[in-house]
Coordinates of C-alpha atoms and ligand atoms in Angstrom, one line a residue:
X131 CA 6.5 -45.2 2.5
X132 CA 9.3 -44.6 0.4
X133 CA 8.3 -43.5 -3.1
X134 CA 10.6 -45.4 -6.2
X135 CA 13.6 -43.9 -7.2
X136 CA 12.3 -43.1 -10.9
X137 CA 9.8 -40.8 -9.5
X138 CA 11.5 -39.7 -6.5
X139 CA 14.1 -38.6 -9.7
X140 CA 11.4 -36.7 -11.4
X141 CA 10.0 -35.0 -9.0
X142 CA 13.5 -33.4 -8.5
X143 CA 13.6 -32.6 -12.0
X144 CA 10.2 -30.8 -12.2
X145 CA 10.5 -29.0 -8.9
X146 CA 14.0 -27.6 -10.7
X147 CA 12.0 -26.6 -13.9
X148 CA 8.6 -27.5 -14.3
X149 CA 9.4 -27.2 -17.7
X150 CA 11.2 -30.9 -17.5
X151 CA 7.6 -32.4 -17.1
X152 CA 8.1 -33.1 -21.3
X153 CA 11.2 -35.5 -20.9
X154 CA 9.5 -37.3 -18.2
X155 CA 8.1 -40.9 -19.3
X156 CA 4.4 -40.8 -20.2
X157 CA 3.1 -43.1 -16.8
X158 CA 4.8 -40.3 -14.2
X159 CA 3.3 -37.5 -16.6
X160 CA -0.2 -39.2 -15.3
X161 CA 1.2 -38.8 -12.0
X162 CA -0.8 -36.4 -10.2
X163 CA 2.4 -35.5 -7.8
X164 CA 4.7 -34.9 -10.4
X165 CA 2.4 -33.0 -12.5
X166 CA 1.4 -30.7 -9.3
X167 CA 4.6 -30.2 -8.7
X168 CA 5.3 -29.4 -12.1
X169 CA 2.7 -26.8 -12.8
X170 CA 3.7 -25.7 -9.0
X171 CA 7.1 -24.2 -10.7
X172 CA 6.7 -23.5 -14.1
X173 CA 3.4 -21.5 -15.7
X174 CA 2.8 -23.2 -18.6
X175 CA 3.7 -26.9 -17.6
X176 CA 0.3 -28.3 -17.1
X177 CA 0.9 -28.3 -21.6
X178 CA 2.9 -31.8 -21.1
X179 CA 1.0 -33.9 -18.5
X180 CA -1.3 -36.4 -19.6
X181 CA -4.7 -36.0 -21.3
X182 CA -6.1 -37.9 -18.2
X183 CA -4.8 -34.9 -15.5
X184 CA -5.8 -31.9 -18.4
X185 CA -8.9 -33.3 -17.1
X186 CA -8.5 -33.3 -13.1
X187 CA -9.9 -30.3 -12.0
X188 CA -7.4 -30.3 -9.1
X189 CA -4.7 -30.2 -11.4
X190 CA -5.9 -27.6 -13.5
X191 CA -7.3 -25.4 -11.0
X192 CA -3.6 -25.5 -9.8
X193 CA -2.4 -24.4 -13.0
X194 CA -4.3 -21.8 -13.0
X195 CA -4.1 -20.5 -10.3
X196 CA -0.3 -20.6 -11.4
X197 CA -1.3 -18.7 -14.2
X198 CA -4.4 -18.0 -16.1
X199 CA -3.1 -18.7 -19.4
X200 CA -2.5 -22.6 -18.7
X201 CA -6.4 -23.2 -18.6
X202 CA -5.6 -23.1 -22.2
X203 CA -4.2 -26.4 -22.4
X204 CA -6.6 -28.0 -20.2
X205 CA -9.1 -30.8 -21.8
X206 CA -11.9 -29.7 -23.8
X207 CA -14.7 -30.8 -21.2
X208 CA -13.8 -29.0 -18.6
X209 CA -13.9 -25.7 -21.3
X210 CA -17.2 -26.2 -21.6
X211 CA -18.0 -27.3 -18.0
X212 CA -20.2 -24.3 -16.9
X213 CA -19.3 -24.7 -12.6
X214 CA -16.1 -25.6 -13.3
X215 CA -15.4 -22.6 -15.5
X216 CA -17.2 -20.5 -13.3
X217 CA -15.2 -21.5 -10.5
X218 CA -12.0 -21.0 -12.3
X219 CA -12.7 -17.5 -13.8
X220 CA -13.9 -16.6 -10.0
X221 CA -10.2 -17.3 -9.3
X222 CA -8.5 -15.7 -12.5
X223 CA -10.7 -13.8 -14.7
X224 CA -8.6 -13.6 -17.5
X225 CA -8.7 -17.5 -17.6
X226 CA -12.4 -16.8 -19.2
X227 CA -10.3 -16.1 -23.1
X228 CA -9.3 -19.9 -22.8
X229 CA -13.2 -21.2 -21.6
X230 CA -15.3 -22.8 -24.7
X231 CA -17.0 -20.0 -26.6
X232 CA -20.2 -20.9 -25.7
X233 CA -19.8 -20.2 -22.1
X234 CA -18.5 -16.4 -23.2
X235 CA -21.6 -15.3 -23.3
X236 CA -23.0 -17.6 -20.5
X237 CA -24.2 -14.3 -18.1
X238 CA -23.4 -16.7 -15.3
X239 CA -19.7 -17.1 -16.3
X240 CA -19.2 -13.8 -18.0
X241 CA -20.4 -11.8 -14.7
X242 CA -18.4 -14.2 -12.2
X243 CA -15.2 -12.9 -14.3
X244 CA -16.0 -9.6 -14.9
X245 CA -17.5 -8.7 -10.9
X246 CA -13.7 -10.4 -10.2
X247 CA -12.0 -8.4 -12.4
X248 CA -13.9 -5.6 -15.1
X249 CA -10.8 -6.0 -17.5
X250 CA -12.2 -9.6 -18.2
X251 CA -14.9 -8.4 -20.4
X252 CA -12.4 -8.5 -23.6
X253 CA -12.5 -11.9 -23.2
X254 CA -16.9 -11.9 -23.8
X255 CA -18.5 -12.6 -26.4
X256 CA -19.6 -9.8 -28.4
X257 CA -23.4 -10.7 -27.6
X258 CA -22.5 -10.1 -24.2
X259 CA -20.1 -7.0 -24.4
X260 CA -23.6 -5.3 -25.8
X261 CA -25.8 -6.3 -22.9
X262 CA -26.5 -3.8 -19.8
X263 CA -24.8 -6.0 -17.5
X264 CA -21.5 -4.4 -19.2
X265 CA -22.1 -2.0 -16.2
X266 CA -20.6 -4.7 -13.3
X267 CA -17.6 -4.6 -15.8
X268 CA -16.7 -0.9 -15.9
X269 CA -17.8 -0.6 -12.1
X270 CA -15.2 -3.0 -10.9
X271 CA -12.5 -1.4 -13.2
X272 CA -13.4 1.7 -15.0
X273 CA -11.0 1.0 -18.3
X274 CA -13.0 -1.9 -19.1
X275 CA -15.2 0.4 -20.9
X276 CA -12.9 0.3 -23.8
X277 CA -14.3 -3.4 -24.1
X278 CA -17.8 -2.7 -24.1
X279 CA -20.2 -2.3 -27.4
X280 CA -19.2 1.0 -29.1
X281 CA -22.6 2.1 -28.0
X282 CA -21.8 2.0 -24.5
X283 CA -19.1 4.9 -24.6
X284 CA -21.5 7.6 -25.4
X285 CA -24.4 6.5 -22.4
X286 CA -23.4 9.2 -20.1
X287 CA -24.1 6.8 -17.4
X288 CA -21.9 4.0 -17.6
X289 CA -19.5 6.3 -18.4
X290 CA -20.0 8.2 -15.0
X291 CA -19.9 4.9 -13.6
X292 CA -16.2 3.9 -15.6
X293 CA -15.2 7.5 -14.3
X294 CA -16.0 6.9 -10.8
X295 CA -14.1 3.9 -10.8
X296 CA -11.2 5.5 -12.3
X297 CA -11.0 8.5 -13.9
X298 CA -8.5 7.5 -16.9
X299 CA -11.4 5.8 -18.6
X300 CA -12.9 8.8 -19.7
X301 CA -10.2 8.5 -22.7
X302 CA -12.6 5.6 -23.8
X303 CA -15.6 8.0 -24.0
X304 CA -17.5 8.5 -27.3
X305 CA -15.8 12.3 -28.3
X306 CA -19.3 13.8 -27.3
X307 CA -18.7 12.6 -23.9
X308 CA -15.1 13.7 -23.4
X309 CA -16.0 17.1 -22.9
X310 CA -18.8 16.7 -20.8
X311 CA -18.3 19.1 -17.8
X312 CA -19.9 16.8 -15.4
X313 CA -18.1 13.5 -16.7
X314 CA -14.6 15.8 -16.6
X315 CA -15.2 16.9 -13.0
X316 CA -15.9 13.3 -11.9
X317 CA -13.3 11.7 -13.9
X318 CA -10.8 14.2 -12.3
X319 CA -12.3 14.0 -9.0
X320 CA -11.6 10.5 -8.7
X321 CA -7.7 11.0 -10.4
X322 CA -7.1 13.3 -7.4
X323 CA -8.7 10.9 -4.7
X324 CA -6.5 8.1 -5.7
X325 CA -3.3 10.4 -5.5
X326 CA -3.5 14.1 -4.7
X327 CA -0.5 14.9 -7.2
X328 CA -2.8 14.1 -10.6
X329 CA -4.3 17.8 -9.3
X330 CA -1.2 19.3 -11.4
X331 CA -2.1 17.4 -14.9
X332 CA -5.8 18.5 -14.4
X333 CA -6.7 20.6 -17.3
X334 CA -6.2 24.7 -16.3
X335 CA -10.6 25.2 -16.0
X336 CA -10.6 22.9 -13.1
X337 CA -7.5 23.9 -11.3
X338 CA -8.8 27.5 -11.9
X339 CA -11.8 26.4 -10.2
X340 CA -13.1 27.0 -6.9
X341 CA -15.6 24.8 -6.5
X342 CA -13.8 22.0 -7.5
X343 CA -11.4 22.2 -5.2
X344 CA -13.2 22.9 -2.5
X345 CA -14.8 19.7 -3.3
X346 CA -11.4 17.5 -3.6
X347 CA -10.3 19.1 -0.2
X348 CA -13.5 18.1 1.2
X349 CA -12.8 14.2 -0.2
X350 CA -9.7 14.0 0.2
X351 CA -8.4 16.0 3.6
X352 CA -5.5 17.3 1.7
X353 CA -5.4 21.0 1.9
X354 CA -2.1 21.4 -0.2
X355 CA -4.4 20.5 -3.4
X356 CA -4.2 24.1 -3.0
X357 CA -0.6 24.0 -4.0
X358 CA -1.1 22.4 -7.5
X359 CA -4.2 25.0 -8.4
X360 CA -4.1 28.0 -10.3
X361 CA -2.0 31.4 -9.7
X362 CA -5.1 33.2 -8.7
X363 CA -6.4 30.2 -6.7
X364 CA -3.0 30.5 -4.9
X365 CA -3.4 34.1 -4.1
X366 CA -6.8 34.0 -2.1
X367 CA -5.5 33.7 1.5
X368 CA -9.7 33.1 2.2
X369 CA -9.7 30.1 0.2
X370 CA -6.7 28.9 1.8
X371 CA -7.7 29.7 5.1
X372 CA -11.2 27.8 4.2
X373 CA -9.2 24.7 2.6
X374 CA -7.3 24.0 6.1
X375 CA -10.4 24.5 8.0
X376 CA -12.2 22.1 6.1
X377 CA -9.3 19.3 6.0
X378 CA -9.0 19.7 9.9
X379 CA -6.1 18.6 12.2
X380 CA -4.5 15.3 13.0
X381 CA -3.2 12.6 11.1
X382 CA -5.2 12.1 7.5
X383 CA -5.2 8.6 6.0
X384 CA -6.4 9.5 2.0
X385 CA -3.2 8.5 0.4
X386 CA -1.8 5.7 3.0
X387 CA -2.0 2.9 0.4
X388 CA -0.1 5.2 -2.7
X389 CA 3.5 4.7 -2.5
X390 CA 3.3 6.8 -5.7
X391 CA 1.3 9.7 -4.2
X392 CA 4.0 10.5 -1.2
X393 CA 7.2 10.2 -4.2
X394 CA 4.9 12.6 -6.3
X395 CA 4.9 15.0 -3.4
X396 CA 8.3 15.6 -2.6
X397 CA 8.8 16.0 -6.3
X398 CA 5.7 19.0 -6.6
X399 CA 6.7 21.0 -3.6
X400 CA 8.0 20.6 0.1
X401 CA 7.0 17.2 1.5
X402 CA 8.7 15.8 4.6
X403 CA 8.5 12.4 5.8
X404 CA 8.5 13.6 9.9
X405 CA 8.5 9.8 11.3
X406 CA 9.8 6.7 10.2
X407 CA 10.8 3.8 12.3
X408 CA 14.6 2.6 12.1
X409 CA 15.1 -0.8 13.9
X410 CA 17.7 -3.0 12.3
X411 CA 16.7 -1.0 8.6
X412 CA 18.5 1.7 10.8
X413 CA 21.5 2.3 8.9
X414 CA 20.2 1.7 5.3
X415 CA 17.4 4.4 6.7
X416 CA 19.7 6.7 7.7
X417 CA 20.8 6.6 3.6
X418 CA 18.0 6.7 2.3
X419 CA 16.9 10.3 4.6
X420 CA 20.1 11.7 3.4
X421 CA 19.1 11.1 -0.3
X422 CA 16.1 12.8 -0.4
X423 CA 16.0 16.0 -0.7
X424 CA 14.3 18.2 1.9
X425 CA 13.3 14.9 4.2
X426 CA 13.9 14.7 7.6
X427 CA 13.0 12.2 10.0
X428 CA 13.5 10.9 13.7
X429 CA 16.5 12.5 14.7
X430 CA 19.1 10.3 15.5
X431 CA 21.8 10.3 17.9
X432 CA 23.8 7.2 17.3
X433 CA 26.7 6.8 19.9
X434 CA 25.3 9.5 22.3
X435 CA 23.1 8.9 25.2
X436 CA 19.5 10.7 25.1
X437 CA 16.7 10.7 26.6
X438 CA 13.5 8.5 25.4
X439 CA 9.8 9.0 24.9
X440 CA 9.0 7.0 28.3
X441 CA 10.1 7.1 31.7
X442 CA 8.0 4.4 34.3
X443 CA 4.5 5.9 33.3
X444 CA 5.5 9.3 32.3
X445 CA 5.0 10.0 28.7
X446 CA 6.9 13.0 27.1
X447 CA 4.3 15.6 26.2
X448 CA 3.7 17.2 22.5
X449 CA 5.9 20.1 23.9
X450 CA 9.1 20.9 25.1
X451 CA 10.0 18.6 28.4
X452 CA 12.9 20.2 30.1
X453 CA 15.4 17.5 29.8
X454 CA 17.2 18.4 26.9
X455 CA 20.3 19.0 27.9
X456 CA 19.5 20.4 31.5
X457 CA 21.8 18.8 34.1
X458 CA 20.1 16.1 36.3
X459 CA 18.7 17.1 39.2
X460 CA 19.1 14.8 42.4
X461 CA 16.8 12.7 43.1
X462 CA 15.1 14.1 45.7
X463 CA 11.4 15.1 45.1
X464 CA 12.5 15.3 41.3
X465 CA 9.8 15.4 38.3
X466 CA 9.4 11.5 37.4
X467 CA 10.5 12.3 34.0
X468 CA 13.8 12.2 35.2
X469 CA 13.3 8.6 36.8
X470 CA 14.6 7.0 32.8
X471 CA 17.5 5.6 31.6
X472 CA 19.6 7.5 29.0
X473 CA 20.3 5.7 25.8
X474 CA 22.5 5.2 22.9
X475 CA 22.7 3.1 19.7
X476 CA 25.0 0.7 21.7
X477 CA 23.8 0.9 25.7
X478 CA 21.6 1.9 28.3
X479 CA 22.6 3.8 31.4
X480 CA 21.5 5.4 34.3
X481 CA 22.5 9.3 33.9
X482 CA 24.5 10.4 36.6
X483 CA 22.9 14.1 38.9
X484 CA 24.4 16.5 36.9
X485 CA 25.3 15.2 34.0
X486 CA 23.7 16.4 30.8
X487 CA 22.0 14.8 27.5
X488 CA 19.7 16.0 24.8
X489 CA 16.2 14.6 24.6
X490 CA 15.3 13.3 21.5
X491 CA 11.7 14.1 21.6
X492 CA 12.2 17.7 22.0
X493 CA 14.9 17.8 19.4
X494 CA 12.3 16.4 16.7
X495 CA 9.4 18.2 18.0
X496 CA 11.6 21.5 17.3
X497 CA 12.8 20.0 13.8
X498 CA 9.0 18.9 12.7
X499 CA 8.2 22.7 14.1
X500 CA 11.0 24.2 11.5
X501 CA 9.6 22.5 8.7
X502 CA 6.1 23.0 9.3
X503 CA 7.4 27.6 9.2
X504 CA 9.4 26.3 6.5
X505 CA 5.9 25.8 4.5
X506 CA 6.6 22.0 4.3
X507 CA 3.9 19.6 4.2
X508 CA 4.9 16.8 7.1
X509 CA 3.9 13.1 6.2
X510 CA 4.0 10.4 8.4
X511 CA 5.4 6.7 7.5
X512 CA 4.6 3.8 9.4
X513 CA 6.6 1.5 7.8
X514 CA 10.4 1.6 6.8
X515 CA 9.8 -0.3 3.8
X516 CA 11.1 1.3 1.0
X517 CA 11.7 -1.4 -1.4
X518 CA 10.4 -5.1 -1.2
X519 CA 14.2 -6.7 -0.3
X520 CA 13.8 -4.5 2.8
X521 CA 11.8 -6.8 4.4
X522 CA 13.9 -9.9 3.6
X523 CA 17.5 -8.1 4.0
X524 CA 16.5 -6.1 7.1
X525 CA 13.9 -7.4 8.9
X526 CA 11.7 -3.8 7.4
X527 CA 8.3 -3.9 8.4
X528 CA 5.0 -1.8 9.6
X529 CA 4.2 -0.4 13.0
X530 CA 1.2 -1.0 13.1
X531 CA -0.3 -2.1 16.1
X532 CA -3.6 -3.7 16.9
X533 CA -5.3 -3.3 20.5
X534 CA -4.7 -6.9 20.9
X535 CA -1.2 -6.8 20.5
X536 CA -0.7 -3.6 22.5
X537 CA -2.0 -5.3 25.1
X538 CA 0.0 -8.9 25.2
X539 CA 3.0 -6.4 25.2
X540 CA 2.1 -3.9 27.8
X541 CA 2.1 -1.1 25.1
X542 CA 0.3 1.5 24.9
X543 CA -2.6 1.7 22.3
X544 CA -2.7 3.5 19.0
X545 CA -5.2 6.5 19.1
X546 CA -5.7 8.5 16.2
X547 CA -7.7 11.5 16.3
X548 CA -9.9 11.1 13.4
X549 CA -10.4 7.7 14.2
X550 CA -8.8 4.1 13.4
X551 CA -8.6 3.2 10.2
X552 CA -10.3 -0.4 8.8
X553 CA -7.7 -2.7 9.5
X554 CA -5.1 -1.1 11.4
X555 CA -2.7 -3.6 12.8
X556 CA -4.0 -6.4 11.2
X557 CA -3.6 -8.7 8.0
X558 CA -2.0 -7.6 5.2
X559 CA -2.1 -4.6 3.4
X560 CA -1.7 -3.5 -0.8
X561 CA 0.5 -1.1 -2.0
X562 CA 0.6 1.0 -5.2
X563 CA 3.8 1.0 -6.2
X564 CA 5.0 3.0 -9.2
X565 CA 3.5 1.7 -13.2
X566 CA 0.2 0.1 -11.7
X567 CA 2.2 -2.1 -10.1
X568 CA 0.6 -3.3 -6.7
X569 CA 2.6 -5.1 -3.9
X570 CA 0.8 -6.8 -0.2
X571 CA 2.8 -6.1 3.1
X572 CA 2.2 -7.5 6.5
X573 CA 0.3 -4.8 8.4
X574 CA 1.8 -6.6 11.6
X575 CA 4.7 -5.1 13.0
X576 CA 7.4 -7.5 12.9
X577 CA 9.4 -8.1 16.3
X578 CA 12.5 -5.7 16.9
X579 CA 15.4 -7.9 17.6
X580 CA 16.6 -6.0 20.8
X581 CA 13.9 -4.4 22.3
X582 CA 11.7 -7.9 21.6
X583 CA 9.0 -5.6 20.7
X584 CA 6.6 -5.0 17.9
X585 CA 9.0 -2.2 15.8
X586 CA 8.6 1.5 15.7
X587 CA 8.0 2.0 19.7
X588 CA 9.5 5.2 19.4
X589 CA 8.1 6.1 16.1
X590 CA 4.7 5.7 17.6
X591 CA 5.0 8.3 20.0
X592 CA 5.9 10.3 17.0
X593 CA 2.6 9.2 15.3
X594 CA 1.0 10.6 18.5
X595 CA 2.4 14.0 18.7
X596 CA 2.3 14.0 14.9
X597 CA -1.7 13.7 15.2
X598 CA -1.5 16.4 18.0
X599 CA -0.2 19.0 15.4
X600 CA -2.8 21.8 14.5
X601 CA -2.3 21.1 11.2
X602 CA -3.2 17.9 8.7
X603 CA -0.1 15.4 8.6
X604 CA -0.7 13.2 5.7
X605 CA 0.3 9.1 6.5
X606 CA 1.8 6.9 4.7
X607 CA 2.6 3.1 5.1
X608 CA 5.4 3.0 2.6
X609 CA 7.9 6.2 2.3
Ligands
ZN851 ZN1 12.0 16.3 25.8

């Protein structure tokens, strides 16, 4: 059915600015279409549609969805509807400072919003911000405490609990408590977890402090805490040697959702990203490597032929192979490693007996080996994401990949050492990014345009001999 031209015209208008919902004539801002597809583009437009839709709760929830804020200019009724607020705060907490004030201190409501999202207590009612249930609050986000009933911020209590869920709340402690040794520990215990660089704002009694650290290496696997504690601390080649013991070997997963924590590295000492997947990203990857200062990733070739990771069912060990750059042998009862094609940026060839070409593998192996003398600490990416756009402009993505995949493609399956972390290869992923900022990304390696499979087949190889190492290699899915 064809709609009519007046509100085929509109809905043109409103998908262009959802804004252009007030010029419309008063029967198409009744229309449910136009006004969805209105509030669908612009925030706030849900103001000029009828006061028939402010009352649809399909409409609304839209809106809100949209945007919290636009449950403000939804109808009275549903403000005080107590499922229908509860539903909507369950979506957007913050949409509880626009409910009817009656329902702010409605448990039911408040503690929907709050176990959502802990910042939503400033929107209680002062009844409730004094009630124990204040706790769900500063549990699901630890700075809500600055919301709570002034009494709150000296119960040592929920302030452990505001700590534990992030240790920046303890700035909303009553002064009494902002000393308190076990409160500081906690509070910086949990700064540390979420990014291993806070270690160097700590105060100078806990980076002085043995126990402490011996604790955060314990959490957190990341023995170059070390690096960020005191002179003397520095000095004990005991404590050290304890430190790596207790982080182990293998690939450590602490820090893979902080984009911030692997930039704070390379900016506090020696950090190298040793793996990194290029794909059609190649190019702008290349750039990037070159930019940073003391990174270095998959060595790259371009226009010369080298030897891969793979040949038939031989897989090119953690150590040197005994390709790279010895002439080919004839075929005649040679090692099967020799039975692969040679390969550059633009073609694959069979290598001629005799001829010679360097093997990629062994070149990185030797470069990761340099680094690791060199003191570095070597980092894993498994993404070649650096910035949102990379995804759209060059096809960036994980490479990450689930058993299920792996096997549709013939691939071989990601082991890790220390075990598979929640979610690998599946599903989306978030990011912190930089501010507080957080950012999802497909945790599903996209296809590689030549190849026609999942990206970063060579860089998992890397991830494999990576996890070999005998030291902790710390991964990250963004660089
Ligand atoms: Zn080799």
């Amino acid at each position: 059915m064809e709609l009519p031209a007046e509100k085929q015209k509109w809905l043109t208008e409103v998908k262009r600015n959802g804004q252009n919902l007030q010029k419309a004539p008063e029967h198409l801002k009744n229309d449910k279409d136009v006004v969805l597809a209105a509030v669908e583009e612009h925030r706030l437009a849900l103001q000029h549609a009828s006061e028939e839709l402010k009352k649809n709760k399909d409409v609304v929830t839209a809106a809100v969805e949209k945007d919290p804020r636009a449950f403000t200019f939804a109808s009275e009724e549903l403000k005080k509807d107590i499922s229908f607020v509860k539903t909507v705060v369950q979506l957007k907490p913050k949409a509880l400072e626009f409910a009817a004030d009656a329902l702010k201190q409605n448990k039911d409501v408040v503690m929907a919003a709050v176990q959502q999202n802990g910042e939503a207590l400033q929107y209680a009612a002062a009844a409730f911000k004094a009630e124990k249930e204040v706790m769900a609050a500063v549990q699901q986000n630890g700075e809500a405490l600055q919301y709570a009933a002034a009494a709150f911020s000296a119960e040592k209590e929920v302030v452990m609990a505001a700590v534990q869920q992030n240790g920046k709340a303890l700035q909303f402690a009553a002064a009494t408590l902002k000393t308190d040794k076990e409160l500081v520990q906690a509070a910086w215990l949990q700064r540390v977890l979420r990014d291993g660089t806070e270690m160097q704002h700590a105060p100078w009694i806990l980076r002085n402090n043995r126990e402490f650290l011996i604790k955060a290496v314990a959490a957190t696997r990341a023995p170059w805490l070390l690096k960020l504690s005191s002179e003397a601390l520095k000095q004990d080649k005991e404590l050290s040697e304890h430190l790596k013991a207790l982080a182990g070997t293998g690939l450590v997963f602490t820090y893979y959702h902080s984009f911030d924590c692997f930039h704070n590295m390379r900016e506090a000492f020696l950090a190298t990203g040793a793996s990194a997947p290029g794909g059609q990203a190649y190019e702008e990857v290349m750039k990037k490597l070159n930019e940073t200062s003391g990174g270095s990733a998959t060595v790259w070739f371009d226009k010369v032929h080298v030897w891969g990771f793979a040949a038939g069912h031989w897989r090119h060990p953690s150590t040197d192979c005994g390709r790279d750059m010895v002439p080919v042998p004839p075929p005649e009862g040679r090692d099967p490693m020799w039975e692969a094609m040679v390969e550059s940026r633009i073609e694959r060839l069979t290598p001629e007996v005799g001829s010679q070409h360097p093997c990629w593998c062994c070149r990185w192996l030797r470069v990761v080996k340099e680094k690791i003398e060199a003191g570095a600490v070597i980092c894993c990416v498994v993404s070649n994401i650096y910035d949102d756009s990379w995804v759209d402009d060059y096809g960036a993505g994980s490479s990450e990949v689930s058993d299920r995949v792996a096997e549709h493609y013939g691939l071989k399956r990601d082991r890790f050492r220390n075990g598979r972390p929640a979610g690998w290869g599946e599903g989306s992923i978030e990011i912190y990014e930089g501010r507080g900022r957080t950012h999802k990304y497909s945790r599903v390696a996209p296809m590689h345009p030549h190849t026609k499979l999942p990206l970063g087949e060579g860089c998992r190889w890397e991830r494999e001999a990576l996890d070999n190492l005998d030291c902790t290699v710390m991964a990250f899915f963004m660089p």
